[in-house]
Coordinates of C-alpha atoms in Angstrom, one line a residue:
X196 CA -13.0 16.7 2.6
X197 CA -13.7 18.1 6.3
X198 CA -17.7 18.2 5.7
X199 CA -17.9 14.6 5.8
X200 CA -16.2 14.6 9.3
X201 CA -18.2 17.7 10.3
X202 CA -21.4 16.1 9.4
X203 CA -20.9 12.9 11.0
X204 CA -20.0 14.4 14.1
X205 CA -23.0 16.8 14.1
X206 CA -25.7 14.9 12.4
X207 CA -24.7 11.1 12.1
X208 CA -24.4 8.8 9.3
X209 CA -27.9 10.2 8.1
X210 CA -27.4 13.6 8.0
X211 CA -24.3 13.1 5.8
X212 CA -26.3 10.9 3.1
X213 CA -29.2 14.0 3.2
X214 CA -26.0 16.2 2.8
X215 CA -25.6 14.1 -0.7
X216 CA -22.4 12.5 0.5
X217 CA -21.9 9.2 -1.1
X218 CA -22.2 5.9 1.1
X219 CA -19.4 4.6 0.7
X220 CA -17.4 7.6 2.0
X221 CA -19.8 8.1 5.0
X222 CA -19.3 4.6 5.9
X223 CA -15.3 4.9 5.5
X224 CA -15.5 7.7 7.6
X225 CA -17.5 6.9 10.1
X226 CA -15.3 3.4 10.4
X227 CA -12.6 5.9 11.1
X228 CA -13.8 8.5 13.3
X229 CA -15.0 5.6 15.6
X230 CA -12.2 3.4 15.7
X231 CA -9.9 4.5 18.7
X232 CA -7.0 2.6 18.0
X233 CA -3.9 4.9 17.7
X234 CA -1.6 2.1 16.5
X235 CA 1.0 3.3 13.3
X236 CA 2.0 1.5 10.2
X237 CA 4.6 2.4 8.4
X238 CA 5.5 2.3 3.9
X239 CA 8.4 2.7 1.8
X240 CA 8.0 6.1 -0.1
X241 CA 8.7 4.4 -3.1
X242 CA 5.3 2.4 -2.9
X243 CA 3.6 6.2 -2.1
X244 CA 4.8 7.0 -5.7
X245 CA 4.1 3.5 -7.9
X246 CA 2.5 0.8 -6.8
X247 CA 1.7 -2.9 -7.2
X248 CA -1.0 -3.7 -9.9
X249 CA -4.7 -4.0 -8.4
X250 CA -6.3 -7.0 -10.0
X251 CA -4.0 -10.2 -11.3
X252 CA -2.0 -10.0 -14.0
X253 CA -0.9 -13.2 -16.2
X254 CA 1.4 -15.6 -14.3
X255 CA 4.7 -14.7 -16.1
X256 CA 3.5 -11.0 -16.6
X257 CA 5.9 -8.4 -15.2
X258 CA 4.2 -5.2 -14.0
X259 CA 5.7 -1.9 -14.5
X260 CA 4.3 1.6 -13.8
X261 CA 5.6 5.1 -14.0
X262 CA 5.1 8.2 -12.1
X263 CA 6.6 11.8 -11.7
X264 CA 10.0 10.8 -10.2
X265 CA 9.8 6.8 -9.9
X266 CA 9.8 4.5 -12.1
X267 CA 8.8 0.2 -10.9
X268 CA 9.0 -2.9 -12.0
X269 CA 8.2 -5.7 -10.5
X270 CA 8.8 -9.1 -11.9
X271 CA 7.6 -12.2 -11.1
X272 CA 9.7 -15.0 -9.3
X273 CA 9.6 -18.7 -10.3
X274 CA 8.7 -22.0 -8.3
X275 CA 10.5 -25.1 -8.9
X276 CA 8.0 -28.0 -9.4
X277 CA 9.5 -31.7 -9.2
X278 CA 7.1 -34.7 -11.0
X279 CA 6.6 -37.9 -9.4
X280 CA 9.4 -39.0 -11.9
X281 CA 11.8 -36.3 -11.1
X282 CA 11.2 -34.4 -14.0
X283 CA 11.6 -30.5 -13.0
X284 CA 9.6 -27.7 -14.3
X285 CA 9.9 -23.6 -13.3
X286 CA 6.7 -22.2 -13.1
X287 CA 6.3 -18.2 -12.4
X288 CA 3.8 -17.1 -9.8
X289 CA 3.2 -13.9 -10.5
X290 CA 3.8 -10.8 -9.4
X291 CA 1.7 -9.8 -5.9
X292 CA -1.4 -7.4 -6.4
X293 CA -4.6 -6.5 -4.4
X294 CA -5.0 -5.3 -0.9
X295 CA -3.9 -8.2 0.7
X296 CA -0.4 -8.1 -0.7
X297 CA -0.7 -4.0 0.6
X298 CA -1.3 -5.5 3.7
X299 CA 0.8 -8.2 3.9
X300 CA 4.1 -5.2 3.3
X301 CA 2.6 -3.2 5.5
X302 CA 2.7 -5.1 8.5
X303 CA 6.3 -6.3 7.1
X304 CA 7.4 -2.5 7.3
X305 CA 5.7 -1.8 10.4
X306 CA 7.0 -4.2 12.5
X307 CA 10.8 -4.0 10.8
X308 CA 10.7 -0.1 12.1
X309 CA 8.9 -0.8 15.3
X310 CA 11.6 -3.4 16.1
X311 CA 14.8 -1.8 14.5
X312 CA 15.4 -5.2 13.1
X313 CA 14.9 -7.1 9.7
X314 CA 13.9 -10.1 10.9
X315 CA 10.0 -9.9 11.3
X316 CA 8.0 -12.0 13.3
X317 CA 5.0 -14.2 11.7
X318 CA 2.6 -16.9 12.7
X319 CA 0.2 -15.3 15.1
X320 CA 1.4 -12.1 15.4
X321 CA 0.9 -11.2 11.3
X322 CA -2.5 -12.8 11.6
X323 CA -3.4 -10.8 14.6
X324 CA -2.1 -8.1 12.9
X325 CA -4.2 -8.8 9.5
X326 CA -7.5 -9.6 12.0
X327 CA -7.1 -6.0 13.4
X328 CA -7.1 -4.2 10.2
X329 CA -10.3 -6.9 9.2
X330 CA -8.7 -9.2 7.5
X331 CA -9.6 -12.9 9.1
X332 CA -7.5 -16.4 8.8
X333 CA -9.1 -19.3 7.0
X334 CA -11.5 -19.7 3.9
X335 CA -10.9 -17.9 0.7
X336 CA -9.6 -14.8 2.9
X337 CA -6.8 -17.1 4.0
X338 CA -6.1 -18.5 0.6
X339 CA -5.5 -15.2 -1.0
X340 CA -3.0 -13.9 2.1
X341 CA -1.1 -17.2 1.2
X342 CA -1.0 -16.5 -2.3
X343 CA 0.3 -12.8 -2.0
X344 CA 2.9 -13.8 0.4
X345 CA 4.4 -16.4 -1.7
X346 CA 4.2 -13.6 -4.7
X347 CA 5.9 -11.3 -2.4
X348 CA 8.6 -13.5 -1.2
X349 CA 9.8 -14.9 -4.7
X350 CA 9.4 -11.1 -7.0
X351 CA 12.0 -8.5 -7.8
X352 CA 12.1 -5.0 -7.4
X353 CA 13.4 -2.3 -10.0
X354 CA 13.1 1.4 -8.5
X355 CA 13.9 3.8 -11.0
X356 CA 14.5 7.2 -8.7
X357 CA 14.9 10.0 -10.3
X358 CA 16.1 12.8 -8.3
X359 CA 17.0 15.9 -10.5
X360 CA 16.9 17.4 -14.1
X361 CA 19.8 14.9 -14.9
X362 CA 20.0 12.9 -12.1
X363 CA 18.9 9.1 -11.4
X364 CA 19.5 6.3 -8.9
X365 CA 18.6 2.4 -9.9
X366 CA 17.5 0.5 -6.9
X367 CA 16.8 -3.0 -7.3
X368 CA 16.0 -6.0 -4.8
X369 CA 13.6 -8.4 -3.3
X370 CA 11.8 -7.7 -0.9
X371 CA 12.9 -10.2 1.8
X372 CA 15.9 -12.5 1.7
X373 CA 14.0 -15.4 3.4
X374 CA 10.6 -16.8 2.3
X375 CA 7.4 -15.8 3.5
X376 CA 5.3 -18.7 2.9
X377 CA 2.3 -20.3 4.4
X378 CA 1.3 -23.9 4.8
X379 CA -2.0 -25.1 3.5
X380 CA -5.3 -25.2 5.9
X381 CA -4.7 -29.1 5.2
X382 CA -1.1 -29.6 6.0
X383 CA -1.9 -30.5 9.2
X384 CA -1.4 -28.3 12.7
X385 CA -3.4 -25.4 13.4
X386 CA -5.5 -23.4 11.0
X387 CA -3.4 -21.0 8.6
X388 CA 0.1 -21.6 10.2
X389 CA 2.9 -20.1 8.9
X390 CA 5.9 -22.1 7.8
X391 CA 8.5 -19.5 8.8
X392 CA 8.8 -18.0 12.0
X393 CA 10.2 -15.1 10.4
X394 CA 10.9 -13.2 7.8
X395 CA 13.7 -11.3 7.2
X396 CA 13.6 -8.2 4.6
X397 CA 16.4 -7.8 2.1
X398 CA 19.2 -5.7 3.5
X399 CA 18.7 -3.2 0.1
X400 CA 15.0 -3.1 0.9
X401 CA 15.4 -2.7 4.4
X402 CA 17.8 0.4 4.3
X403 CA 15.6 2.3 1.7
X404 CA 12.8 1.8 4.3
X405 CA 14.7 3.4 7.5
X406 CA 15.7 6.3 5.2
X407 CA 12.6 7.0 3.7
X408 CA 9.4 5.8 5.7
X409 CA 6.0 7.1 5.6
X410 CA 4.0 7.2 8.8
X411 CA 0.5 6.0 8.5
X412 CA -2.8 5.7 11.0
X413 CA -3.7 2.0 11.5
X414 CA -7.2 2.9 12.2
X415 CA -7.0 4.4 8.5
X416 CA -5.6 1.2 7.1
X417 CA -8.6 -0.2 8.7
X418 CA -11.0 1.3 7.2
X419 CA -9.6 1.1 3.8
X420 CA -8.1 -2.7 4.1
X421 CA -10.3 -4.1 0.9
X422 CA -9.6 -0.8 -1.4
X423 CA -6.5 -1.3 -2.7
X424 CA -7.1 2.2 -5.1
X425 CA -8.0 4.0 -2.0
X426 CA -5.0 2.5 0.5
X427 CA -2.4 4.0 -2.9
X428 CA -4.1 7.1 -2.3
X429 CA -4.0 7.8 1.2
X430 CA -0.2 6.7 1.1
X431 CA 0.2 9.0 -1.7
X432 CA -1.5 12.0 -0.2
X433 CA 0.6 11.1 3.5
X434 CA 3.4 11.4 1.1
X435 CA 3.2 14.6 -0.6
X436 CA 1.1 16.7 1.3
X437 CA 2.7 17.6 4.3
X438 CA 5.9 18.7 2.4
X439 CA 4.5 21.1 0.4
X440 CA 5.5 25.1 0.5
X441 CA 2.5 25.8 -2.0
X442 CA -0.3 24.9 -3.9
X443 CA 1.3 21.9 -6.8
X444 CA -1.3 21.1 -9.6
X445 CA -1.2 17.4 -10.7
X446 CA -2.6 17.3 -14.4
X447 CA -4.7 14.4 -14.8
X448 CA -2.0 12.2 -17.4
X449 CA 0.3 11.8 -14.4
X450 CA -2.8 10.9 -12.2
X451 CA -3.4 8.3 -15.0
X452 CA 0.1 7.2 -15.2
X453 CA 0.4 6.8 -11.1
X454 CA -2.8 5.2 -10.7
X455 CA -4.9 4.7 -13.7
X456 CA -2.9 2.3 -15.5
X457 CA -6.0 -0.3 -15.7
X458 CA -8.5 2.1 -17.6
X459 CA -7.6 2.5 -21.3
X460 CA -9.3 5.8 -21.9
X461 CA -8.7 9.1 -20.1
X462 CA -12.2 10.0 -19.5
X463 CA -13.1 7.0 -17.9
X464 CA -10.3 7.2 -14.8
X465 CA -11.4 11.5 -14.6
X466 CA -15.0 9.5 -13.5
X467 CA -13.5 7.5 -11.6
X468 CA -10.5 8.9 -9.4
X469 CA -12.6 11.7 -7.6
X470 CA -14.4 8.9 -6.1
X471 CA -11.4 7.0 -4.6
X472 CA -9.8 10.2 -4.2
X473 CA -12.8 10.8 -1.7
X474 CA -12.4 7.7 0.3
X475 CA -8.6 8.6 0.8
X476 CA -9.6 11.9 2.3
X477 CA -12.1 10.0 5.0
X478 CA -9.1 8.9 6.4
X479 CA -7.5 11.9 6.4
X480 CA -9.3 14.8 7.4
X481 CA -6.7 17.2 6.9
X482 CA -6.3 16.7 3.8
X483 CA -6.6 19.2 1.3
X484 CA -7.1 18.6 -2.2
X485 CA -9.6 20.3 -5.0
X486 CA -10.4 18.2 -8.2
X487 CA -10.3 20.7 -11.3
X488 CA -10.4 20.4 -14.9
X489 CA -6.9 20.4 -15.5
X490 CA -6.0 17.6 -12.5
X491 CA -5.9 17.4 -8.5
X492 CA -4.2 20.2 -6.8
X493 CA -2.2 19.6 -3.9
X494 CA -2.4 21.7 -0.9
X495 CA -0.3 21.9 1.7
X496 CA -1.5 20.2 5.1
X497 CA -0.8 18.7 8.1
X498 CA 0.3 15.3 7.8
X499 CA -2.0 11.9 9.1
X500 CA 0.2 11.2 12.2
X501 CA 1.8 14.2 14.2
X502 CA 5.6 14.1 14.2
X503 CA 5.3 13.8 18.2
X504 CA 3.4 10.4 17.8
X505 CA 6.4 8.6 15.9
X506 CA 8.8 6.9 18.0
X507 CA 11.2 4.8 15.9
X508 CA 14.5 2.7 17.3
X509 CA 17.6 4.6 16.7
X510 CA 19.2 3.9 13.4
X511 CA 22.6 1.2 13.8

């Protein structure tokens, strides 16, 4: 996908559009190239192989996804509701979904690795980071962020990881030990104020994150901040490409299992996925991939973040 970046640098947006590049790809690539922020983000490698749903599910519905080596199950948590007469009910809050859930998770993971602590500051720190990647506080956006924060706080994850022909490992955990709730805007105080000053990642999730982090460019996250499918593909490419020793074909059926659960027919997914892949490549200029009739060929590529740029606290 180097073509779009070369065209933007030599002929600008107009030249790239006249060359037949999709407008959405041109705009994302232009936003990425013009961003001078060199910040980094981090994500647990399990998210690069199995991701959250893109759209809302029924509140009581679990989420499951299967990739080549990883299976993920997300179980929705419950909220206790006490009526005025003292009676109680327990209602599901639903599994996290969409781009806002992904961005909140990226913030939590990035801050935990940056500080070397399970305790992550919230409040203005998280609102500032979300604003930096294009998600302002307040209004419907703020409401969505609050909703996804509660879903993340209450859900339970199960990663079933295959490490060989027979060996496999099961990782069951919550994401945070301390709830990540955000007060409603009419609850008094500053708009969007967090009800907790810190969130504490669960020990199991933090240990997996420290062992298997995937470094990402903040400029790329910002350019794709409203596109959950493209964020998933970008993370996948960042995880897979630099580790390859030779070309690797990923068949369409495997791609659909990981990225196309919302499509009932394979041919619908095959028509849609190349556009999502192009958006991910627009923020990863060194990514080398080829779309073929059999699937997508992944080729050895430089990582989006050079190893010398990555500085993390020592593991204690």
